Tab-separated table of C-alpha atoms in Angstrom:
chain	number	residue	atom	x	y	z
A	21	MET	CA	18.638	-3.955	21.924
A	22	SER	CA	20.413	-7.306	22.373
A	23	THR	CA	19.298	-7.595	26.049
A	24	THR	CA	15.854	-8.718	24.838
A	25	HIS	CA	17.191	-11.237	22.291
A	26	GLY	CA	15.450	-14.575	22.727
A	27	GLN	CA	13.116	-13.154	25.378
A	28	VAL	CA	9.393	-12.467	25.307
A	29	ILE	CA	8.841	-8.692	25.080
A	30	LYS	CA	5.903	-7.026	26.812
A	31	CYS	CA	4.741	-3.891	24.996
A	32	LYS	CA	1.693	-1.890	23.986
A	33	ALA	CA	-0.402	-2.805	20.962
A	34	ALA	CA	-3.706	-1.532	19.556
A	35	ILE	CA	-6.021	-4.550	19.532
A	36	ALA	CA	-9.036	-4.920	17.256
A	37	TRP	CA	-11.265	-7.078	19.459
A	38	GLU	CA	-14.264	-7.041	17.140
A	39	ALA	CA	-15.392	-5.612	13.824
A	40	GLY	CA	-15.895	-1.857	13.681
A	41	LYS	CA	-15.230	-1.218	17.386
A	42	PRO	CA	-12.489	1.226	18.450
A	43	LEU	CA	-9.054	-0.319	18.895
A	44	VAL	CA	-7.994	-0.900	22.501
A	45	ILE	CA	-4.396	-0.215	23.531
A	46	GLU	CA	-3.190	-2.848	25.969
A	47	GLU	CA	-0.153	-4.858	26.932
A	48	VAL	CA	0.712	-7.819	24.723
A	49	GLU	CA	3.464	-10.377	24.872
A	50	VAL	CA	5.544	-10.660	21.704
A	51	ALA	CA	7.435	-13.944	21.348
A	52	PRO	CA	10.985	-13.991	19.961
A	53	PRO	CA	11.471	-14.548	16.219
A	54	GLN	CA	11.698	-18.152	15.047
A	55	LYS	CA	13.555	-19.534	12.007
A	56	MET	CA	13.699	-16.987	9.138
A	57	GLU	CA	11.842	-14.379	11.207
A	58	VAL	CA	12.682	-10.865	12.400
A	59	ARG	CA	11.387	-8.939	15.407
A	60	ILE	CA	11.081	-5.223	14.755
A	61	LYS	CA	10.584	-2.222	17.011
A	62	ILE	CA	7.995	-0.140	15.149
A	63	LEU	CA	8.638	3.609	15.433
A	64	TYR	CA	6.044	4.973	12.997
A	65	THR	CA	3.032	3.436	11.322
A	66	SER	CA	0.345	4.894	9.095
A	67	LEU	CA	-3.204	3.956	8.296
A	68	CYS	CA	-4.222	2.556	4.900
A	69	HIS	CA	-7.729	1.815	3.556
A	70	THR	CA	-6.962	-1.909	3.734
A	71	ASP	CA	-6.676	-1.677	7.533
A	72	VAL	CA	-10.064	0.041	7.730
A	73	TYR	CA	-11.628	-2.455	5.291
A	74	PHE	CA	-10.653	-5.485	7.384
A	75	TRP	CA	-11.440	-3.704	10.647
A	76	GLU	CA	-14.979	-2.968	9.424
A	77	ALA	CA	-15.219	-6.576	8.124
A	78	LYS	CA	-18.362	-5.785	6.143
A	79	ALA	CA	-17.469	-7.598	2.928
A	80	GLN	CA	-15.386	-10.512	4.180
A	81	ASP	CA	-14.711	-12.701	7.185
A	82	SER	CA	-12.109	-11.242	9.513
A	83	ILE	CA	-10.560	-13.004	12.454
A	84	PHE	CA	-10.452	-11.319	15.858
A	85	PRO	CA	-8.775	-10.381	18.140
A	86	ARG	CA	-6.209	-9.054	15.715
A	87	ILE	CA	-3.426	-6.484	15.491
A	88	LEU	CA	-3.892	-4.530	12.270
A	89	GLY	CA	-1.410	-2.237	10.509
A	90	HIS	CA	0.941	-2.790	7.566
A	91	GLU	CA	2.370	0.583	6.498
A	92	ALA	CA	5.268	1.343	8.825
A	93	ALA	CA	8.950	1.795	9.553
A	94	GLY	CA	11.135	0.550	12.375
A	95	ILE	CA	14.403	-0.912	13.605
A	96	VAL	CA	15.390	-4.582	13.849
A	97	GLU	CA	15.446	-5.699	17.488
A	98	SER	CA	16.497	-9.328	16.945
A	99	VAL	CA	16.612	-11.989	14.234
A	100	GLY	CA	15.784	-15.691	14.231
A	101	GLU	CA	17.786	-18.657	13.035
A	102	GLY	CA	18.858	-18.528	9.389
A	103	VAL	CA	18.530	-14.752	8.966
A	104	THR	CA	21.829	-13.483	7.561
A	105	GLU	CA	21.161	-10.189	5.760
A	106	LEU	CA	19.635	-8.311	8.693
A	107	VAL	CA	21.135	-7.498	12.080
A	108	PRO	CA	19.798	-5.701	15.155
A	109	GLY	CA	19.802	-1.944	14.569
A	110	ASP	CA	19.037	-2.105	10.832
A	111	HIS	CA	16.412	0.392	9.641
A	112	VAL	CA	13.601	-1.388	7.803
A	113	LEU	CA	10.189	-1.167	6.178
A	114	PRO	CA	7.804	-4.061	6.928
A	115	VAL	CA	5.827	-5.039	3.814
A	116	PHE	CA	2.443	-6.807	3.447
A	117	THR	CA	3.805	-8.972	0.642
A	118	GLY	CA	7.174	-10.649	0.380
A	119	GLU	CA	10.126	-11.858	-1.610
A	120	CYS	CA	11.487	-15.279	-0.659
A	121	ARG	CA	14.070	-15.125	-3.498
A	122	GLU	CA	13.646	-18.872	-4.117
A	123	CYS	CA	10.360	-19.327	-6.018
A	124	ALA	CA	9.709	-18.977	-9.759
A	125	HIS	CA	8.107	-15.555	-9.251
A	126	CYS	CA	11.056	-14.208	-7.276
A	127	LYS	CA	13.494	-15.539	-9.867
A	128	SER	CA	11.498	-13.905	-12.680
A	129	ALA	CA	12.467	-10.358	-13.624
A	130	GLU	CA	8.821	-9.745	-14.558
A	131	SER	CA	6.960	-10.773	-11.392
A	132	ASN	CA	6.797	-9.682	-7.776
A	133	MET	CA	4.095	-12.171	-6.741
A	134	CYS	CA	6.150	-14.420	-4.461
A	135	SER	CA	4.597	-17.889	-4.189
A	136	LEU	CA	5.471	-18.210	-0.502
A	137	LEU	CA	4.857	-14.702	0.817
A	138	ARG	CA	2.355	-12.963	-1.443
A	139	ILE	CA	-0.433	-11.138	0.372
A	140	ASN	CA	-2.759	-13.356	2.391
A	141	THR	CA	-5.575	-11.492	4.136
A	142	GLU	CA	-6.948	-14.558	5.921
A	143	ARG	CA	-3.812	-15.921	7.569
A	144	GLY	CA	-3.487	-14.752	11.167
A	145	VAL	CA	-0.424	-16.803	12.111
A	146	MET	CA	3.214	-17.213	11.079
A	147	ILE	CA	4.044	-19.489	8.145
A	148	SER	CA	6.775	-21.497	9.872
A	149	ASP	CA	4.699	-23.104	12.628
A	150	GLY	CA	1.107	-21.888	12.204
A	151	LYS	CA	1.209	-19.991	15.495
A	152	SER	CA	0.829	-16.337	16.483
A	153	ARG	CA	3.749	-14.467	18.042
A	154	PHE	CA	1.306	-12.240	19.965
A	155	SER	CA	-0.587	-13.186	23.107
A	156	ILE	CA	-2.497	-11.640	26.000
A	157	LYS	CA	-2.571	-13.705	29.215
A	158	GLY	CA	-1.616	-16.808	27.270
A	159	LYS	CA	-4.344	-16.432	24.613
A	160	PRO	CA	-3.301	-15.745	20.997
A	161	VAL	CA	-3.902	-12.430	19.269
A	162	TYR	CA	-3.804	-12.810	15.488
A	163	HIS	CA	-1.509	-11.250	12.916
A	164	PHE	CA	-2.672	-9.192	9.923
A	165	LEU	CA	-1.025	-9.318	6.469
A	166	GLY	CA	2.072	-10.797	8.122
A	167	THR	CA	2.948	-7.330	9.475
A	168	SER	CA	0.748	-6.181	12.426
A	169	THR	CA	2.428	-2.809	12.810
A	170	PHE	CA	-0.069	-1.373	15.334
A	171	SER	CA	2.207	-2.828	18.010
A	172	GLU	CA	5.419	-1.419	19.512
A	173	TYR	CA	7.102	-4.699	18.536
A	174	THR	CA	6.103	-7.135	15.823
A	175	VAL	CA	7.459	-10.285	14.170
A	176	LEU	CA	7.687	-10.785	10.388
A	177	HIS	CA	9.083	-13.322	7.966
A	178	VAL	CA	12.470	-12.009	6.797
A	179	GLY	CA	11.170	-11.958	3.198
A	180	CYS	CA	8.685	-9.222	4.163
A	181	VAL	CA	11.339	-6.848	5.513
A	182	ALA	CA	13.117	-4.276	3.319
A	183	LYS	CA	16.405	-2.903	4.677
A	184	ILE	CA	16.720	0.810	3.897
A	185	ASN	CA	19.163	3.703	4.161
A	186	PRO	CA	19.675	4.389	7.910
A	187	LEU	CA	19.694	8.142	7.192
A	188	ALA	CA	16.133	8.105	5.806
A	189	PRO	CA	13.652	9.735	8.234
A	190	LEU	CA	11.377	6.901	9.352
A	191	ASP	CA	8.472	9.265	10.081
A	192	LYS	CA	8.372	10.091	6.349
A	193	VAL	CA	9.397	6.893	4.529
A	194	CYS	CA	6.985	4.739	6.565
A	195	VAL	CA	4.285	5.666	4.022
A	196	LEU	CA	6.319	4.083	1.199
A	197	SER	CA	5.702	0.511	2.363
A	198	CYS	CA	2.237	0.245	0.764
A	199	GLY	CA	-0.118	2.666	-0.994
A	200	ILE	CA	2.150	5.364	-2.385
A	201	SER	CA	4.627	2.849	-3.817
A	202	THR	CA	1.701	0.902	-5.298
A	203	GLY	CA	0.545	3.953	-7.279
A	204	LEU	CA	4.048	5.173	-8.093
A	205	GLY	CA	5.162	1.789	-9.415
A	206	ALA	CA	1.952	1.282	-11.404
A	207	THR	CA	2.929	4.350	-13.428
A	208	LEU	CA	6.722	4.062	-13.556
A	209	ASN	CA	7.064	0.263	-13.821
A	210	VAL	CA	3.924	-0.790	-15.676
A	211	ALA	CA	2.304	2.096	-17.592
A	212	LYS	CA	5.748	3.586	-18.377
A	213	PRO	CA	4.604	6.936	-19.792
A	214	PHE	CA	7.067	8.625	-22.125
A	215	LYS	CA	8.251	12.213	-21.727
A	216	GLY	CA	5.589	14.616	-22.972
A	217	SER	CA	2.803	12.006	-22.830
A	218	SER	CA	-0.731	12.317	-21.474
A	219	VAL	CA	-1.842	10.239	-18.474
A	220	ALA	CA	-5.293	9.839	-16.919
A	221	VAL	CA	-5.461	8.823	-13.253
A	222	PHE	CA	-8.774	7.463	-11.961
A	223	GLY	CA	-9.204	8.014	-8.219
A	224	LEU	CA	-7.281	10.730	-6.371
A	225	GLY	CA	-6.719	9.109	-3.003
A	226	ALA	CA	-3.201	8.332	-1.769
A	227	VAL	CA	-2.652	5.521	-4.322
A	228	GLY	CA	-3.938	7.605	-7.226
A	229	LEU	CA	-1.818	10.571	-6.199
A	230	GLY	CA	1.149	8.190	-6.022
A	231	ALA	CA	0.349	7.294	-9.636
A	232	ALA	CA	0.127	10.997	-10.528
A	233	GLU	CA	3.487	11.596	-8.824
A	234	GLY	CA	4.906	8.827	-11.048
A	235	ALA	CA	3.541	10.579	-14.135
A	236	ARG	CA	5.138	13.831	-12.952
A	237	LEU	CA	8.492	12.098	-12.434
A	238	ALA	CA	8.249	10.477	-15.886
A	239	GLY	CA	7.817	13.894	-17.505
A	240	ALA	CA	4.194	13.567	-18.637
A	241	SER	CA	2.927	16.872	-20.048
A	242	ARG	CA	-0.747	16.292	-19.219
A	243	VAL	CA	-2.027	14.460	-16.149
A	244	ILE	CA	-5.811	14.271	-16.051
A	245	GLY	CA	-7.286	13.472	-12.634
A	246	VAL	CA	-10.659	11.726	-12.602
A	247	ASP	CA	-12.644	11.658	-9.354
A	248	LEU	CA	-16.247	11.927	-8.169
A	249	ASN	CA	-15.134	14.267	-5.366
A	250	SER	CA	-14.275	17.691	-6.816
A	251	ALA	CA	-12.887	18.754	-3.415
A	252	ARG	CA	-9.827	16.596	-4.166
A	253	PHE	CA	-8.857	18.549	-7.263
A	254	GLU	CA	-7.043	21.458	-5.610
A	255	GLU	CA	-4.847	19.174	-3.498
A	256	ALA	CA	-4.042	17.022	-6.537
A	257	LYS	CA	-2.293	19.942	-8.277
A	258	LYS	CA	0.629	19.450	-5.844
A	259	PHE	CA	1.129	15.975	-7.340
A	260	GLY	CA	1.415	17.096	-10.942
A	261	VAL	CA	-2.252	16.786	-11.942
A	262	THR	CA	-2.889	19.408	-14.618
A	263	GLU	CA	-6.583	18.887	-15.474
A	264	PHE	CA	-9.617	17.478	-13.728
A	265	VAL	CA	-12.709	15.589	-14.765
A	266	ASN	CA	-15.651	14.780	-12.501
A	267	PRO	CA	-17.782	12.182	-14.347
A	268	LYS	CA	-20.883	13.553	-12.578
A	269	ASP	CA	-20.495	16.810	-14.531
A	270	TYR	CA	-21.218	15.115	-17.885
A	271	ASN	CA	-24.146	13.259	-19.421
A	272	LYS	CA	-21.909	10.908	-21.404
A	273	PRO	CA	-19.331	8.264	-20.439
A	274	VAL	CA	-16.136	9.747	-19.024
A	275	GLN	CA	-14.041	7.823	-21.572
A	276	GLU	CA	-15.743	9.832	-24.325
A	277	VAL	CA	-15.048	13.078	-22.446
A	278	ILE	CA	-11.356	12.203	-22.143
A	279	ALA	CA	-11.102	11.094	-25.775
A	280	GLU	CA	-12.475	14.481	-26.871
A	281	MET	CA	-10.059	16.346	-24.573
A	282	THR	CA	-7.049	14.464	-25.935
A	283	ASP	CA	-7.720	14.055	-29.664
A	284	GLY	CA	-8.590	10.371	-29.483
A	285	GLY	CA	-7.477	9.299	-26.025
A	286	VAL	CA	-4.673	9.481	-23.482
A	287	ASP	CA	-1.361	7.686	-23.958
A	288	ARG	CA	-1.598	5.982	-20.563
A	289	SER	CA	-4.200	5.546	-17.828
A	290	VAL	CA	-3.940	4.222	-14.276
A	291	GLU	CA	-7.073	3.103	-12.424
A	292	CYS	CA	-6.880	3.321	-8.605
A	293	THR	CA	-10.473	2.964	-7.374
A	294	GLY	CA	-11.428	-0.688	-7.781
A	295	ASN	CA	-14.780	0.380	-9.226
A	296	ILE	CA	-15.497	-1.852	-12.221
A	297	ASN	CA	-17.015	0.967	-14.281
A	298	ALA	CA	-13.947	3.140	-13.655
A	299	MET	CA	-11.777	0.212	-14.770
A	300	ILE	CA	-13.661	-0.095	-18.043
A	301	SER	CA	-13.515	3.687	-18.572
A	302	ALA	CA	-9.765	3.704	-17.871
A	303	PHE	CA	-9.229	1.118	-20.593
A	304	GLU	CA	-11.577	2.652	-23.141
A	305	CYS	CA	-10.114	6.170	-22.707
A	306	VAL	CA	-6.618	5.257	-23.960
A	307	HIS	CA	-5.601	6.009	-27.545
A	308	ASP	CA	-5.795	3.266	-30.144
A	309	GLY	CA	-2.481	2.140	-31.600
A	310	TRP	CA	-0.384	2.646	-28.478
A	311	GLY	CA	-2.547	3.348	-25.423
A	312	VAL	CA	-1.856	1.383	-22.223
A	313	ALA	CA	-4.250	1.136	-19.278
A	314	VAL	CA	-3.128	-0.233	-15.895
A	315	LEU	CA	-5.531	-1.545	-13.255
A	316	VAL	CA	-4.466	-1.051	-9.623
A	317	GLY	CA	-7.718	-0.963	-7.621
A	318	VAL	CA	-9.142	-4.219	-6.250
A	319	PRO	CA	-12.691	-4.836	-7.521
A	320	HIS	CA	-15.505	-6.748	-5.868
A	321	LYS	CA	-14.771	-10.448	-6.336
A	322	GLU	CA	-17.904	-10.950	-8.469
A	323	ALA	CA	-17.293	-7.935	-10.723
A	324	VAL	CA	-16.972	-8.665	-14.458
A	325	PHE	CA	-14.943	-6.551	-16.868
A	326	LYS	CA	-16.891	-5.992	-20.108
A	327	THR	CA	-15.565	-4.264	-23.197
A	328	ALA	CA	-15.757	-4.816	-26.950
A	329	PRO	CA	-12.929	-7.037	-28.311
A	330	ILE	CA	-12.331	-4.441	-31.045
A	331	ASN	CA	-10.801	-2.222	-28.345
A	332	PHE	CA	-7.963	-4.742	-28.047
A	333	LEU	CA	-7.730	-5.380	-31.782
A	334	ASN	CA	-7.239	-1.640	-32.279
A	335	GLU	CA	-4.001	-1.984	-30.302
A	336	ARG	CA	-4.975	-0.831	-26.853
A	337	THR	CA	-3.232	-2.687	-24.028
A	338	LEU	CA	-4.720	-3.586	-20.647
A	339	LYS	CA	-2.427	-4.540	-17.760
A	340	GLY	CA	-2.830	-5.331	-14.105
A	341	THR	CA	-0.349	-4.704	-11.330
A	342	PHE	CA	0.216	-5.717	-7.736
A	343	PHE	CA	2.199	-3.408	-5.412
A	344	GLY	CA	3.414	-1.431	-8.429
A	345	ASN	CA	5.458	-4.438	-9.602
A	346	TYR	CA	8.020	-3.699	-6.882
A	347	LYS	CA	9.834	-6.657	-5.327
A	348	PRO	CA	9.837	-5.587	-1.656
A	349	ARG	CA	13.396	-6.424	-0.597
A	350	SER	CA	15.088	-5.730	-3.942
A	351	ASP	CA	13.240	-2.599	-5.052
A	352	LEU	CA	11.872	-0.645	-2.058
A	353	PRO	CA	15.317	0.566	-0.920
A	354	ALA	CA	15.630	2.356	-4.289
A	355	VAL	CA	12.215	4.024	-3.804
A	356	VAL	CA	13.496	5.358	-0.473
A	357	GLU	CA	16.585	6.667	-2.294
A	358	MET	CA	14.292	8.523	-4.735
A	359	TYR	CA	13.012	10.395	-1.683
A	360	MET	CA	16.517	10.928	-0.280
A	361	ASN	CA	17.628	12.330	-3.657
A	362	LYS	CA	14.689	14.788	-3.574
A	363	GLU	CA	13.073	13.290	-6.688
A	364	LEU	CA	10.059	11.816	-4.922
A	365	GLU	CA	8.186	14.201	-2.618
A	366	VAL	CA	6.767	12.222	0.303
A	367	GLU	CA	5.857	14.981	2.784
A	368	LYS	CA	2.866	16.137	0.764
A	369	PHE	CA	1.200	12.723	1.239
A	370	ILE	CA	1.330	13.082	5.044
A	371	THR	CA	-1.547	15.303	6.119
A	372	HIS	CA	-1.930	14.311	9.787
A	373	THR	CA	0.187	12.965	12.661
A	374	VAL	CA	-1.151	11.493	15.919
A	375	PRO	CA	0.430	9.776	18.934
A	376	PHE	CA	-0.149	6.017	19.347
A	377	SER	CA	-2.599	6.717	22.192
A	378	GLU	CA	-4.880	8.450	19.657
A	379	ILE	CA	-4.725	5.826	16.897
A	380	ASN	CA	-8.537	5.721	16.703
A	381	LYS	CA	-8.440	9.349	15.520
A	382	ALA	CA	-6.598	8.125	12.407
A	383	PHE	CA	-9.533	5.797	11.697
A	384	GLU	CA	-11.993	8.668	12.182
A	385	LEU	CA	-10.081	10.864	9.720
A	386	MET	CA	-10.052	8.141	7.076
A	387	LEU	CA	-13.734	7.319	7.528
A	388	LYS	CA	-14.543	11.036	7.030
A	389	GLY	CA	-12.329	11.108	3.930
A	390	GLU	CA	-10.113	13.775	5.465
A	391	GLY	CA	-6.466	13.930	4.422
A	392	LEU	CA	-4.287	11.372	2.684
A	393	ARG	CA	-2.008	9.670	5.178
A	394	CYS	CA	-2.081	9.936	8.956
A	395	VAL	CA	1.217	8.905	10.568
A	396	VAL	CA	1.029	7.378	14.038
A	397	LYS	CA	4.054	7.985	16.290
A	398	MET	CA	4.573	4.916	18.481
């Protein structure tokens, strides 16, 4: 790989030229990594709802042309000045948020919200010099979430790169760099269900099933899946979900349904939809005295959370989490080891695989709501 060190690399990338239009695969030029940057050869990437959301650009301003993608796995091709812990050939997961290891958040054992590298959906350039590392015929193509994994090569800040076990199959562990770890960590790191406890999971997409998998690993005895789509219930059994509730089947609030099912409420709940009403239900369905609800889904920016203060006074706890409270560089390697040790089952999250030339098919599958994760082989 060292023959390309310091050189511009020409490779294929899937370009989003405008909102909602199919991605176009064409040749891009990828500049070498600058100070504290890493250039990675992406081998596998997968599609997450966040990619689709910013590609559609219905609810926010997106910049185009742009290279989307943030859930992936690859191999370090070259490193820039100042990078000491990574070398060419290392197996890595690129991550949409980072860990600079210098700021107050990174030094805190309780936070993973790095001041320098936390998620920024609007920035389309590198932090160091405000420029893009991608271009077509001399014109810049913008980055996405600091990752841009829908390209055969990409450049990231070193703080957004997690070095992993070189024996881990990259076509499987690529899905651990975003959604599944977000749900898994929300349960294991934040809700922390005890053995034999009851857990309600709101939303049974990939993130919610990651949360359910966390409840299974923690030894929960009851995992109640809540979703408006009953077709998801059969699949969810593979992830440890033991009971199902479709709020549309009842003429009373779902929190009341769950409280009746569980003699006063569940021990823990994890909300993975971003719907404000589901968030309120997830909080109000936990047991008084010890219940903990964790919010994972991202609500509309104008949404307001309304509940009676007595719900807090009766010793229910409400928490929020970002990326499952995992610090990307410090903690993701251990999540990969959970898979290598056969504790965490990753294969069941991967329902489709397509070649890079058919990346638009992955978008079609997600828009139809078919499957969980589609892995794209570069």
